[in-house]
Structure formats: C-alpha cells, structure tokens
XYZ file of C-alpha atoms in Angstrom:
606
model
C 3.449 3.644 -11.520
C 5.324 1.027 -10.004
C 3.398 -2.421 -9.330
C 3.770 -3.376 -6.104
C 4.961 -1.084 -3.701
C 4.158 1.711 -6.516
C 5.885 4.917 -6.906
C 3.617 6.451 -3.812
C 4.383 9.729 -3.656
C 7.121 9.049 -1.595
C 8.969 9.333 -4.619
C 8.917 13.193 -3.481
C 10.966 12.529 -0.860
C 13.100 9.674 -2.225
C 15.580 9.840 1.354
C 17.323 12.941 -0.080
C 18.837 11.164 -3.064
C 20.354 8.545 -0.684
C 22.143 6.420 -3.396
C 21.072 2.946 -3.579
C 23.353 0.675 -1.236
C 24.200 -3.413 -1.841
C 23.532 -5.646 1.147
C 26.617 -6.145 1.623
C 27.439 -2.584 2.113
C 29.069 -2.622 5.605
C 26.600 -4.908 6.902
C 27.463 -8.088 8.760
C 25.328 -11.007 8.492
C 22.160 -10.584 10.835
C 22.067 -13.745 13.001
C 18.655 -14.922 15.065
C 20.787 -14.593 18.086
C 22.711 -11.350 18.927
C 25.840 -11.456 20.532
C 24.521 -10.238 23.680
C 21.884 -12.916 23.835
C 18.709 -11.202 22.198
C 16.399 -13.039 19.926
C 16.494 -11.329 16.280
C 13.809 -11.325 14.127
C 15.657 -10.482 10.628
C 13.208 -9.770 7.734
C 14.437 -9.196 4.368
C 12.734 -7.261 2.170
C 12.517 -5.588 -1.672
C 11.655 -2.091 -0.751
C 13.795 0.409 0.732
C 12.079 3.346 3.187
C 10.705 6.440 1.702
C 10.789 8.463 4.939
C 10.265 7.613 8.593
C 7.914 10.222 9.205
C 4.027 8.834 9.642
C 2.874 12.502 7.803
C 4.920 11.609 4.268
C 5.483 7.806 3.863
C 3.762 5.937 1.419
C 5.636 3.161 0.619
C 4.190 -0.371 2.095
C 7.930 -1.383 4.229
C 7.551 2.610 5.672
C 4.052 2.513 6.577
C 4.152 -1.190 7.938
C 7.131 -0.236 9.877
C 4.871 2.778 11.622
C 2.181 0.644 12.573
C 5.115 -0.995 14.351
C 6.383 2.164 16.343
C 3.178 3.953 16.613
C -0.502 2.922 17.847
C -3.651 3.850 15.847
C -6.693 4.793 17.134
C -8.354 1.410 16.271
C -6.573 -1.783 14.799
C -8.224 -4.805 13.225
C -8.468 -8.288 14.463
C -6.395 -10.781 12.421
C -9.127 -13.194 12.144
C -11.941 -10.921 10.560
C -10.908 -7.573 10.356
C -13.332 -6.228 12.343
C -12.210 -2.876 14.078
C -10.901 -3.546 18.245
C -9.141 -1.255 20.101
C -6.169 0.037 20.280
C -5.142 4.151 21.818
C -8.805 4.016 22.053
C -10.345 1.512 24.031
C -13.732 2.449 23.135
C -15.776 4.843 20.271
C -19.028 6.088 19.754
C -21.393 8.684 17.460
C -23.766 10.998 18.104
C -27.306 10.005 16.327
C -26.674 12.308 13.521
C -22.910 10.793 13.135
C -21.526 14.394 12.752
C -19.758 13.305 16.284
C -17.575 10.593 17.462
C -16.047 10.532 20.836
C -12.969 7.865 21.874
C -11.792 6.929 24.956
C -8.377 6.718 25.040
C -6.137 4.456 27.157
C -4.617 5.431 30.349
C -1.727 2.398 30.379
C -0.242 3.533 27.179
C 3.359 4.983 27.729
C 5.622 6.852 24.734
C 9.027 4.938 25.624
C 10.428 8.430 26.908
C 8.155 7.427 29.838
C 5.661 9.880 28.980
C 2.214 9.374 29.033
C 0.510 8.748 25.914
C -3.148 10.829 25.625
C -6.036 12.344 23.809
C -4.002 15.724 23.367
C -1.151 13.789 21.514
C -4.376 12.750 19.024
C -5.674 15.730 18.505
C -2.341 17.581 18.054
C -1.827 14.749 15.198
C -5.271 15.485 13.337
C -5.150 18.992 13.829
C -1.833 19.285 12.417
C -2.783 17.679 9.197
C -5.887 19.660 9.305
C -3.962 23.067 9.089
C -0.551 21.972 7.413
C -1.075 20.953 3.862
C 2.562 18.978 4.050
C 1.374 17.090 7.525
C -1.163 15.509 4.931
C 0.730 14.530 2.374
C 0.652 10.612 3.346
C -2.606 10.682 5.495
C -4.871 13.536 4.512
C -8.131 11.841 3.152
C -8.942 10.720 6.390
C -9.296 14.670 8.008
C -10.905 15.982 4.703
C -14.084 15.938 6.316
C -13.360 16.709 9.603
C -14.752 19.944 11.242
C -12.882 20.251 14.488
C -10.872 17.849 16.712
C -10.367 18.558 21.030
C -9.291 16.381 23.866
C -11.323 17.432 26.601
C -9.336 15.327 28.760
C -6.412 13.002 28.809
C -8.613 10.261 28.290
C -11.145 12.015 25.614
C -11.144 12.532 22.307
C -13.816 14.201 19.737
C -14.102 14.512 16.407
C -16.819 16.524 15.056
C -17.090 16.301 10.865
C -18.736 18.118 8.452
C -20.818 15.191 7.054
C -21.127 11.970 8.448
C -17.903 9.654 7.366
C -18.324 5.932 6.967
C -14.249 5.452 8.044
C -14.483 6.833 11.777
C -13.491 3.342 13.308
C -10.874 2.763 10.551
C -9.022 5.985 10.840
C -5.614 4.782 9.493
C -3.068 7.520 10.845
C -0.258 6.840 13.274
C -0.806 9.008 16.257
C 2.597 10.883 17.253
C 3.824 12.628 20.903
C 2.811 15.935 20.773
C 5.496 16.780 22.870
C 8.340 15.949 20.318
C 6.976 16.556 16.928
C 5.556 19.903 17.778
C 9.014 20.414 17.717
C 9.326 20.096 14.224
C 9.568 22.953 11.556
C 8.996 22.090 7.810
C 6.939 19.157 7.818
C 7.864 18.371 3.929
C 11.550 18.223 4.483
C 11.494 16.322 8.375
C 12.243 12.534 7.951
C 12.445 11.639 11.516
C 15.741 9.718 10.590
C 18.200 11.500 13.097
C 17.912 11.476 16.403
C 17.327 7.706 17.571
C 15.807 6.003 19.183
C 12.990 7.552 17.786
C 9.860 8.080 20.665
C 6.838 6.172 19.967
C 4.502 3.722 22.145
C 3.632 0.918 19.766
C 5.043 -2.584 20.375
C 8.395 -1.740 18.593
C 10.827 0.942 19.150
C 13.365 2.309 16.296
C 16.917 2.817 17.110
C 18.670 2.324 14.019
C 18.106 2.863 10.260
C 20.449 3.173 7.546
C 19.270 4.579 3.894
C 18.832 2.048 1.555
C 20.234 -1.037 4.173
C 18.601 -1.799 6.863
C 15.847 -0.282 9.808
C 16.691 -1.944 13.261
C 13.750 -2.286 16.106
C 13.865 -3.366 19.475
C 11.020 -4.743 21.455
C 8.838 -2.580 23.618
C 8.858 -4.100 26.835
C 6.452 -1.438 28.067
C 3.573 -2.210 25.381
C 0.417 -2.235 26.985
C -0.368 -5.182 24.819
C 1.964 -7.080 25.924
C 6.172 -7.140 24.539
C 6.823 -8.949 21.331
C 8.596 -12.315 22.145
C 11.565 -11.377 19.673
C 13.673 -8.615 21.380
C 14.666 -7.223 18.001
C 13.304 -6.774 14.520
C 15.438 -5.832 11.573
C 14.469 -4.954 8.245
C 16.853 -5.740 5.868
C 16.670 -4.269 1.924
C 18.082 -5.992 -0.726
C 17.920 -5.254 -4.220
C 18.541 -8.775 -5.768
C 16.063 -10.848 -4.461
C 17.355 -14.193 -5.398
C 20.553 -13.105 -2.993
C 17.699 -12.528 -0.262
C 16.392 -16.083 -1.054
C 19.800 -17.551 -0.797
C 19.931 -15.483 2.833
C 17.348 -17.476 4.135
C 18.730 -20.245 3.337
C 22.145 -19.772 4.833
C 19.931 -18.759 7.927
C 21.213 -15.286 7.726
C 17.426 -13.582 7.750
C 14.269 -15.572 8.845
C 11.894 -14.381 6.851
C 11.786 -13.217 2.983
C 8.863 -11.018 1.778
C 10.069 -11.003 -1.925
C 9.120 -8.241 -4.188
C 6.493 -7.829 -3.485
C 6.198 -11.423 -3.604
C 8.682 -14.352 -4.050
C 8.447 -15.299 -7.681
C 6.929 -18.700 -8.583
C 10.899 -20.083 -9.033
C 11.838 -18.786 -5.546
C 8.854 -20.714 -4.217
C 9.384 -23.537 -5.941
C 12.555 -23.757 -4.930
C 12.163 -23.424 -1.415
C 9.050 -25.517 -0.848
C 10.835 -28.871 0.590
C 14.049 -27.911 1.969
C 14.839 -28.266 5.550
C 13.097 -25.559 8.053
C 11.782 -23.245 5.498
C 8.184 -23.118 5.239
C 6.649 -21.485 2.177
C 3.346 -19.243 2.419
C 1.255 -19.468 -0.315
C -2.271 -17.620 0.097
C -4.533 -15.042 -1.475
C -3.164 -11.794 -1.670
C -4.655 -8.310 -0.740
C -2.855 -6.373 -3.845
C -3.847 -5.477 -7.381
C -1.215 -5.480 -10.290
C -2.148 -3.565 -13.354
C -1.315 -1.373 -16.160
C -1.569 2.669 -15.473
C -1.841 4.975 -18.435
C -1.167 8.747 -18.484
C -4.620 10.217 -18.516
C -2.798 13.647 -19.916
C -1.280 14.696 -16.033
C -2.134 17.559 -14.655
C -2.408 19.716 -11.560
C -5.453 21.295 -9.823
C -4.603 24.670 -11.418
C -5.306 23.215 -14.398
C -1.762 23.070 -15.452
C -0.058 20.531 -17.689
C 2.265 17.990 -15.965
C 4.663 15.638 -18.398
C 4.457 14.752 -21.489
C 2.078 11.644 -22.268
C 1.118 10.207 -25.635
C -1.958 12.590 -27.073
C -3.269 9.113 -28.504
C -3.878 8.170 -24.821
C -6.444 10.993 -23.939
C -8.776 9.091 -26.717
C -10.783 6.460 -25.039
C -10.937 4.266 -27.410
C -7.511 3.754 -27.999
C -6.593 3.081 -24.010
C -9.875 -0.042 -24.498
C -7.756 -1.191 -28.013
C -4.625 -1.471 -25.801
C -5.989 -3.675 -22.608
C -8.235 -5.716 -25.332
C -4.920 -6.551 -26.768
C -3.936 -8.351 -23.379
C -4.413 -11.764 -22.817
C -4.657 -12.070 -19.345
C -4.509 -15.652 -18.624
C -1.170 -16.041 -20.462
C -0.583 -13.471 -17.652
C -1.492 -15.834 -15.217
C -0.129 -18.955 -16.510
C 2.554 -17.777 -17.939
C 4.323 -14.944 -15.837
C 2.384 -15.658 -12.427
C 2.567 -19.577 -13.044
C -0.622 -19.689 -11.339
C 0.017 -17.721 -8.034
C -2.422 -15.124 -8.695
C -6.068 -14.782 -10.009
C -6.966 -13.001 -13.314
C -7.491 -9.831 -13.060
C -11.012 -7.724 -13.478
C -12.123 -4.669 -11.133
C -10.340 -3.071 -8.752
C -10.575 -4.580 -5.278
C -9.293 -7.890 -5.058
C -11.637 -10.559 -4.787
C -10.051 -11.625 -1.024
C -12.412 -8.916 -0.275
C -15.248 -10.405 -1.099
C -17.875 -7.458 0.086
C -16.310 -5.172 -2.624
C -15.056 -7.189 -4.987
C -16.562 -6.061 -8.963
C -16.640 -8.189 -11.836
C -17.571 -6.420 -15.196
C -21.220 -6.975 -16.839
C -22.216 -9.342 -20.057
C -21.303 -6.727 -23.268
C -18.625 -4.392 -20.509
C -15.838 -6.607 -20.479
C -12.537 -5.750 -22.334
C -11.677 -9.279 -23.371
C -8.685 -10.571 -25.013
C -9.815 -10.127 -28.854
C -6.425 -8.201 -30.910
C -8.611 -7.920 -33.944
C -10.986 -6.092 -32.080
C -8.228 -3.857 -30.813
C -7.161 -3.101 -34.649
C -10.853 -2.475 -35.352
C -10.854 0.384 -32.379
C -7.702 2.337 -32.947
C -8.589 2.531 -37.051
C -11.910 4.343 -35.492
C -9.831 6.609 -34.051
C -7.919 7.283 -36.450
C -4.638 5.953 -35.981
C -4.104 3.264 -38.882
C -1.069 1.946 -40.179
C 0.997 3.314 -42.766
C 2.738 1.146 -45.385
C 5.424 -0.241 -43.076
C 2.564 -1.670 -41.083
C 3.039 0.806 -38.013
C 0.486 2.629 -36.389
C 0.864 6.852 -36.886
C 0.110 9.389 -34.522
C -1.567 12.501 -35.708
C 1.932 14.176 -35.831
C 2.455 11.999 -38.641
C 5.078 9.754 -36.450
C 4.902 5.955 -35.521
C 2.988 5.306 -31.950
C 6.129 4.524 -29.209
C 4.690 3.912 -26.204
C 7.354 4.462 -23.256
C 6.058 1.674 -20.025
C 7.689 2.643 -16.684
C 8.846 -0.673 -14.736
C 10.494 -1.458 -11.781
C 13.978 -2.694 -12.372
C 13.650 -5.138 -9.317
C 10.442 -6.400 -10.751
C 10.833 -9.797 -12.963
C 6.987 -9.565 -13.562
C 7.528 -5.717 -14.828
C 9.430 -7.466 -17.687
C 7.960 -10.354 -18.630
C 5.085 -9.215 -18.883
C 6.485 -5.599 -20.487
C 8.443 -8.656 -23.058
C 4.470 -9.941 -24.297
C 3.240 -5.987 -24.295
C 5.957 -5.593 -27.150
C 5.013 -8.427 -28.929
C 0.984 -8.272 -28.559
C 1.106 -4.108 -28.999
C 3.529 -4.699 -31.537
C 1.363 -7.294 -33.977
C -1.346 -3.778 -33.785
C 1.446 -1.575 -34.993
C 2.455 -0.036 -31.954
C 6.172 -0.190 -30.490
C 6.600 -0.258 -26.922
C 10.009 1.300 -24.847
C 10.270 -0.514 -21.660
C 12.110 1.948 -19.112
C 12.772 -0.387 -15.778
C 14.286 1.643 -13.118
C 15.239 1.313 -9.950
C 13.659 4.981 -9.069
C 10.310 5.380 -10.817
C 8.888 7.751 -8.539
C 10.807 10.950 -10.131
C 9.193 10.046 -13.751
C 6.248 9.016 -12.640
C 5.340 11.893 -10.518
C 7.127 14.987 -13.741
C 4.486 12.655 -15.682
C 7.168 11.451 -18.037
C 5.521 8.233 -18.647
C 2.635 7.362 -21.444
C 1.894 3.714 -19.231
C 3.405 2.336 -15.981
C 2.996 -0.526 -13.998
C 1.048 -0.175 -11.309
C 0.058 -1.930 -8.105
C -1.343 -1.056 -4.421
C -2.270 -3.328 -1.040
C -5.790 -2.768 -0.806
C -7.607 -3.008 2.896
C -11.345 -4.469 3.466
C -12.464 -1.346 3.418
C -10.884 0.554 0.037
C -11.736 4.357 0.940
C -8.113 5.064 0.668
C -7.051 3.539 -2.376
C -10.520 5.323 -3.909
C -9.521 8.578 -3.038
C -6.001 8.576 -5.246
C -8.003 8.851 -8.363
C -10.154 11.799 -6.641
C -9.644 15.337 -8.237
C -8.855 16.219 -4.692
C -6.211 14.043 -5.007
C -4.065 15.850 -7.616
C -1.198 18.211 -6.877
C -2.172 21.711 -6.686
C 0.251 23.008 -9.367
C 3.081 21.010 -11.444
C 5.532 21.792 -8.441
C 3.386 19.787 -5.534
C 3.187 16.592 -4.695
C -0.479 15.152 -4.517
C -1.860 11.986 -2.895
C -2.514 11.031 -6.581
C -1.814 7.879 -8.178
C -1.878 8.316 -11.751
C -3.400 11.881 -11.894
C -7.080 10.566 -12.265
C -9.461 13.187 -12.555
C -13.687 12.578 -13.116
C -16.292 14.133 -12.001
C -18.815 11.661 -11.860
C -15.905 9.050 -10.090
C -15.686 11.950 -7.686
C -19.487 12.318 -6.680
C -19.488 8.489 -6.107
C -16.471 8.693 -3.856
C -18.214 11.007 -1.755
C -21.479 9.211 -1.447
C -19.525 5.950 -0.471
C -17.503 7.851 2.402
C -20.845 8.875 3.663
C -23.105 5.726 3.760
C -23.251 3.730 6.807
C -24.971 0.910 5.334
C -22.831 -2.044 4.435
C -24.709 -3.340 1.474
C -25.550 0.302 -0.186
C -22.428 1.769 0.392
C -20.769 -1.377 -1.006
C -22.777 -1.098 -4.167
C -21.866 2.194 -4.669
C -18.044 0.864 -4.710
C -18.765 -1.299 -7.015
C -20.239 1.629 -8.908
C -17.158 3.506 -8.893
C -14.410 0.278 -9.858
C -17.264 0.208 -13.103
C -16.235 3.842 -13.787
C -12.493 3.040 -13.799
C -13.057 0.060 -15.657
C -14.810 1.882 -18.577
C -12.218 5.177 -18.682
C -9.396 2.162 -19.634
C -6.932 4.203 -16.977
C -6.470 1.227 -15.462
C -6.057 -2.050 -16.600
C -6.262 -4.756 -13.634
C -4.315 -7.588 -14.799
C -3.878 -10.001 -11.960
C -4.371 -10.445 -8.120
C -1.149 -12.028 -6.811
C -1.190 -14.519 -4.093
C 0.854 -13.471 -1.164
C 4.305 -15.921 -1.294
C 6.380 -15.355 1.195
C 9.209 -17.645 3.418
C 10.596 -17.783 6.581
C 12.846 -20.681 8.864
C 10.920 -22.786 11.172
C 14.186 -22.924 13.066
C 14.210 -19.593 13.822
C 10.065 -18.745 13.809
C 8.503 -21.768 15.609
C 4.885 -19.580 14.972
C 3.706 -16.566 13.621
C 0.130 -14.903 13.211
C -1.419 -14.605 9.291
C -4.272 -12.283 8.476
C -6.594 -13.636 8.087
C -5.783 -15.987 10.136
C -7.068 -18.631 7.881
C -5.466 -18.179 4.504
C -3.748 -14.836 5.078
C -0.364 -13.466 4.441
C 2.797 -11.874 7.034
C 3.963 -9.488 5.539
C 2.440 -5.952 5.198
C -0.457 -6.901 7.213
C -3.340 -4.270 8.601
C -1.882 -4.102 11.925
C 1.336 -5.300 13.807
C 0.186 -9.035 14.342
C 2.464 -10.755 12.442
C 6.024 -9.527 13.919
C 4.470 -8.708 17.411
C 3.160 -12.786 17.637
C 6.100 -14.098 16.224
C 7.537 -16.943 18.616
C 10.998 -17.925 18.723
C 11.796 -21.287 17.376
C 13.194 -21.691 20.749
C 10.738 -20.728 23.235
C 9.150 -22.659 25.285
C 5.053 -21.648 24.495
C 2.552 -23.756 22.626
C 2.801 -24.138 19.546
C 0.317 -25.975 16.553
C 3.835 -27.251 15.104
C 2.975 -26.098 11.881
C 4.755 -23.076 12.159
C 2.263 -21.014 9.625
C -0.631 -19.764 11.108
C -2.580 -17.353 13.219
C -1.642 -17.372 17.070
C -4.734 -16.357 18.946
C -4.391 -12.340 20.004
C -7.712 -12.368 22.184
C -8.684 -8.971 22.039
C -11.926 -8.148 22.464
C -13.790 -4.677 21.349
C -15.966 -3.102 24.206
C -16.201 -0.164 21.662
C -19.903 0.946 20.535
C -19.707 0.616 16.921
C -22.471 2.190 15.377
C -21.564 2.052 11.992
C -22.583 -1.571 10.299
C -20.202 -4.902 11.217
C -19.412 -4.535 7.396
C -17.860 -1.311 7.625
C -14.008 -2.054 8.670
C -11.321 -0.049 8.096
C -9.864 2.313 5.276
C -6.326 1.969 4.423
C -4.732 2.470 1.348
C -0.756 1.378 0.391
C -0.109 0.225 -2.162
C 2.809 -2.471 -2.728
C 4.915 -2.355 -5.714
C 8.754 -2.970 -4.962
C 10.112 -0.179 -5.798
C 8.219 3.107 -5.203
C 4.754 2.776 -3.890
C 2.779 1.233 -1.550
C-alpha cells in the first residue's frame, strides 16, 4: 500500500474527507520564538494525521504524536532499547507467565489535575477487549489477554490465556478513564474537538488543524521532567522541497522528509550554515505489495486484483525481474541497503537473509521462463495474455508525494515491460480508499519496524483481515496462510530470545517464498534540522539512530534550545543522556524488547 507511512488502515477514517490543505493555507510562518516569548520547536513533516484518537490511528506522524500526549506502560531506552519504565515503574510474571502484575506510578498527573492510575489502564485494555472498534489500531496486543483489574490505584494485572512474549512491550497509549468513557461510537470519535485534549505524557495538544498543522505545548507537570521547548508544532506539507526551502529560511527547525529527505535534499543541505544533516540506518522496509486476491474473514471477495497474481509463480517472475541494486544506486543513491527479508537488518537479532538456491535474484530471462510455465506467453505483438484472452496491465498504487514511488514505478514499466507486461502507475495523494476496496493488483508498500516485530507480523495474520468487505481490518495487504499463522503464534509465545528469534526468521522465509512481498530496500533515516534553533537533540539509538518517529518521546522531549544555557557536545546530533534506570523484574529474556508496529510511508500508513 503506500511505502512509507503506508495506507494503515487509517485510510478508514481519512479525517472525514478533510480536503487536502497547502501550507500556506492561513498559516503564518512558525518562528522558534513565539511572540509571547516561548521556545517553538516547529517540525515539518510529509504526512498529515489520520485521527487523534490512540484506538484508530495508524499512521507513523498520529501514533508518534500519541506517544507524545500519552504514557505507555513501558518505554524503551534510546541507547539499547531495552524496556524501562514509564506508567509502570515496575512489572513482573507469575512462574507460569499466564500473570503479570505492574506497579503503576503515583506522581503521574492527567493535565486536568487528575490523578493518573491503574483503573485508567485497565479501563483502556478492557475497552479494546470488548469493543471491536477500540481495537482497530491496537488490538493484537489484548488478543491473548484473559482478564485485566486494578486492584488498586497503584496495581495493575493482566492475566492471559497463554503466555505472551510482548508483556513489557505493550505498545498502547493508556487514556483517562474519566473522559473517554465518555465517548459513544468508538469508530467515528477522533478526539479532534474539544482542546486541549487531557493526557499526562510530556506534551499536551491544544491545537490541530486537518491537513495543516498539530500544535503541542510542554507539560510542565511531567513526572519526567518538562521538555525544554515550550511548544512543538507539527507542520504538513505536501511539497517537500517547499519544506526543505522552510528550513532554510528558518521558518521550521527540523524536516523529516517523506518519509525521508531524498538524496538531492540531502545533498543539498549538507554544508550550508546551521543545518545539520542526519544520515543513519533506518528502522523501515520499502517494498512492493501484491494483491493476494483480497478478501474478508467471511470468506468474501474484496476488489478486483489481477487473477494472474493468485499464481505463485508469476508474483516470483515479477520480483526476479527487479534489479535491486539499480534500486539502490540509482533511485536511493546509496542511502539505503538492498533489500532481502523483512526486518531490517538495524535489527540485527531478527534480521533474515534468504538461503543458497531461495533467493529471487535479478535474472529477466528467468522471469520469461516462469510466467510461460504458467501459462501466460506472449502473443504476436510480443505482450503477455491473461487467460481472458487480454494483454497483462498491471495497475501499481503510489504515493503522489513519493519521488521514490515513481522512479522506481518509471524502471517497473520498463523491466515488466521487456517480459510483456504493461504497468499503470496510479500515484495518489489518498491511497488508503483503493487500497483498503482492494482496487489495486500491486502497491508500494512500507512500515517502521520496532526491535521486536510482533506487530508488523500480525498484519499478514488471518486474524488480521476484515471480517466482511464492509470492515476495516488491522491488515496490510490482506495476507492470509495458515502455516504463517501457526508460526506467528509460536513466536508470541516463546520467551527465549534465540528460539523465538529463529522462529521469526521462520516466518519472513514464508513471506519471502509466497512473492506477496517483495522487500526492495532499507532506507537510511535522512532527516535535517537548524543548529541555531536545536543546539542538541537525542537519536535512537543513540549511536547511529534517527529523530524522527522514534520508539518513545526522546527525541522532541530532549531537544535543547540553541539558546539555552545546558551542556552541550557541540555537535548538535546526538543522544543526550535520559538516565533512566529500570527497577522492573523482567522475566522475559534481555532480548525480548518491545512490539510495535507502524509503518511509515508518506502518505497513508505507518
């Protein structure tokens, strides 16, 4: 579906058909100073909000912006990734691991002044346990859960039907009971209204604007400790070279890109005064999704993809005829890696290469070879023919604000098209609404993957699927295999880092060989900001790591004015110490981190 941010399935929601603003749409320039004196933290970005509300947001900008306004049970330290505390300052399991018990934090505050507890967590899981729109974004993680109390304020238990391997990476923003219990339809609430909007994590929303901007102000109440900007806006635009001239100008002080700045935007930024350039390994995938014939649980047909597509054979003759290092050299101009399994090899635990004889290497005549096996040869105009008789047309969704989508959709046409095959690029700046009718035959596709990769497993679960053509599932590209499926549960349910690891592995082999999706490339994580606004900022990791749609809030909470008087390593680019230390019992493995999913694409998904 889309590539970077990908279509998510926030697509459903698509802000109510909110039509797609400029930036300059009754905006004035965002300054680092306000006029009242307040540092401003202005961050533009290529992705505009699916919905505010934790229970349906998908996209990478909504979700990143949640970790930002609500805490998690656990977060991850920006060094290793190792789970520490956060609402729960400590966790532990019964021997059998069917129970886990958290303590939560007593000096956590919702910024109504309320009193953030164990109730407001329980009222969270609970909800998503018994409302099947609650756990639309978030609803692997409660799959397996059997019941969920808060004995008291400060305790919470979860007791689960088999042991779960994610229990200290539990990736859901925890909301006040006391306000969303207000809520009615859980498909249709946005939590875009009434602002600000309550929350407790180091950020607090008071402004948004479809399609423009989201404006945050600094919690001075966080029991972390208040961000040293006093506001955070993100600001969306759509032309991305107009968000690179921004930074420039000094009118934003950071630039994300979309998902990441291309290799001329870095290029031509890397020298000029007060911008520093981050170049390093990123944590997303970017590959090629075809239409495994959609459909829902019921059984029912969704869309219309090519019938050639259901044959295996043909999906392997169509990523064999991809030459992935022309990819890299070519479209990437070497800021990514070449593409093989499905978790990036940043993450090094779970990262898959294919075996000697599995590979789908770049060989076209081989391709030719496989689609005259099944049966779809060329006819005397040299064009491949469907069994209806009718030239292959394959119709490739892309992201209109993509410039990979299309250069690399401009060498599809001309390697697909030496086998016979045409190819219809459709680049839009919605690709959710096709992607999710299943009016697509290939789309590209991309998510941010986390060190642990439970979540961005379970999209290709049966489970994952919409229950009938009128749902919305958790799906990404309506995946459905049995064996995949027993593998995903074994992994969820092995503690041990090494086995449960290999059984990954296992089931990135599996997608490999059903040619569903084609991994092209592993983009590095480019992104900008001005030293003379941001004298330092934390990466994750902290060595090598990127800023932007990080596994926790470290970047934009660390951030130091340019300004401020605090240390600094003058470099302006790396990790700023967060010292927090995890008293919590952890008796899963040290490899076992967290489970988070999001994808990044820039235009649907996450």
């Amino acid at each position: 579906m889309s590539t970077q941010e990908q279509h998510s399935r926030a697509r459903r929601l698509l802000a109510a058909g909110a039509a797609v603003l400029t930036l300059s749409a009754g905006l004035a320039p965002q300054q680092a100073v306000a006029a009242d004196g307040d540092k401003v933290l202005t961050v533009a970005v290529a992705q505009s909000v699916d919905s505010l509300s934790p229970f349906l947001a998908a996209r990478l900008l909504s979700t990143s912006i949640h970790r930002l306004m609500y805490e998690y049970l656990t977060n991850y330290d920006p060094k290793d990734a190792h789970a520490v505390p956060a609402l729960a300052t400590e966790w532990k399991s019964s021997p059998d691991k069917l129970t886990w018990t958290y303590t939560i934090r007593s000096d956590s505050k919702w910024s109504d002044g309320q009193q953030a507890t164990a109730e407001d967590a329980a009222w969270t899981f609970n909800k998503m346990m018994t409302d099947e729109a609650a756990a639309t974004a978030n609803g692997s993680f409660v799959g397996n859960f059997r019941k969920v109390t808060a004995p008291s304020p400060t305790e919470l238990v979860i007791e689960l039907k088999k042991p779960q391997a994610t229990m200290t990476a539990l990736d859901v923003p925890i909301v006040p009971k006391h306000v969303w219990e207000k809520v009615g339809d859980f498909s249709k609430f946005n939590n875009d209204k009434d602002f600000p909007v309550v929350g407790n994590g180091p950020f607090v929303l008071t402004d948004y604007k479809p399609d423009s901007y989201v404006r945050l102000k600094a919690n001075k109440d966080f029991w972390r400790g208040a961000p040293k900007f006093d506001e955070l806006v993100f600001r969306y635009y759509k032309d991305q070279d107009a968000a690179v001239a921004a930074l420039r100008k000094g009118e934003v002080s950071f630039v994300a890109g979309a998902p990441a700045l291309t290799p001329a935007q870095a290029a031509s930024l890397k020298g000029e005064k007060n911008i520093h350039v981050n170049d390093a390994p990123g944590r997303r995938f970017y590959a090629l999704a075809v239409n495994p014939g959609a459909k829902a649980r019921n059984g029912q047909k969704i869309g219309d993809g090519h019938p050639s597509l259901l044959d295996q054979r043909v999906r392997h003759a169509l990523f064999t005829a991809v030459d992935r290092k022309t990819i890299i050299d070519k479209v990437f101009q070497g800021y990514a890696v070449q593409g093989e399994g499905y978790i990036p090899p940043r993450f090094s635990s779970y990262f898959w290469k294919p075996a000697d004889g599995q590979e789908l290497a770049y060989d076209p005549a081989q391709a030719g070879r496989l689609l005259d096996q099944a049966g779809y040869k060329k006819n005397g105009d040299g064009k491949r023919v469907g069994k209806d008789g009718k030239p292959i047309n394959y119709r490739i969704l892309c992201h209109a604000t993509d410039s990979n989508d299309k250069a690399i959709g401009q060498y599809l046409q001309e390697w697909w098209g030496e086998l016979g095959i045409g190819v219809t690029l459709n680049c839009l700046d919605n690709v959710s609404d096709p992607w999710l009718a299943g009016t697509y035959d290939l789309a590209f596709d991309g998510w941010s993957v986390n060190p642990d990769p439970d979540f961005v497993l379970s999209i290709h679960t049966c489970g994952a699927l919409p229950a009938t053509p009128k749902d919305t599932g958790a799906t990404d590209n309506f995946i459905c295999d049995k064996r995949y499926d027993d593998l995903y549960a074994k992994q969820l349910a092995e503690y041990d880092p090494a086995k449960r690891a290999d059984i990954v592995k296992q089931m990135e082999s599996r997608l490999y060989d059903l040619g569903y999706m084609n991994v092209m490339a592993y983009p590095n994580a480019v992104e900008a900001y001005r030293t003379d606004q941001i004298k330092s900022i934390t990466t994750m990791p902290a060595k090598a790591g990127n800023i932007y749609g990080q596994d926790g809030y470290w970047s934009w909470w660390s951030a130091t004015p340019a300004d401020s008087d605090g240390s600094s390593d003058g470099s302006g680019s790396t990790g700023v110490v967060i010292g927090v230390v995890a008293g919590a019992a952890v008796l899963v493995g040290a490899g076992v981190f967290f489970a988070l999913r999001r994808r990044a694409t820039a235009e649907d998904r996450e």
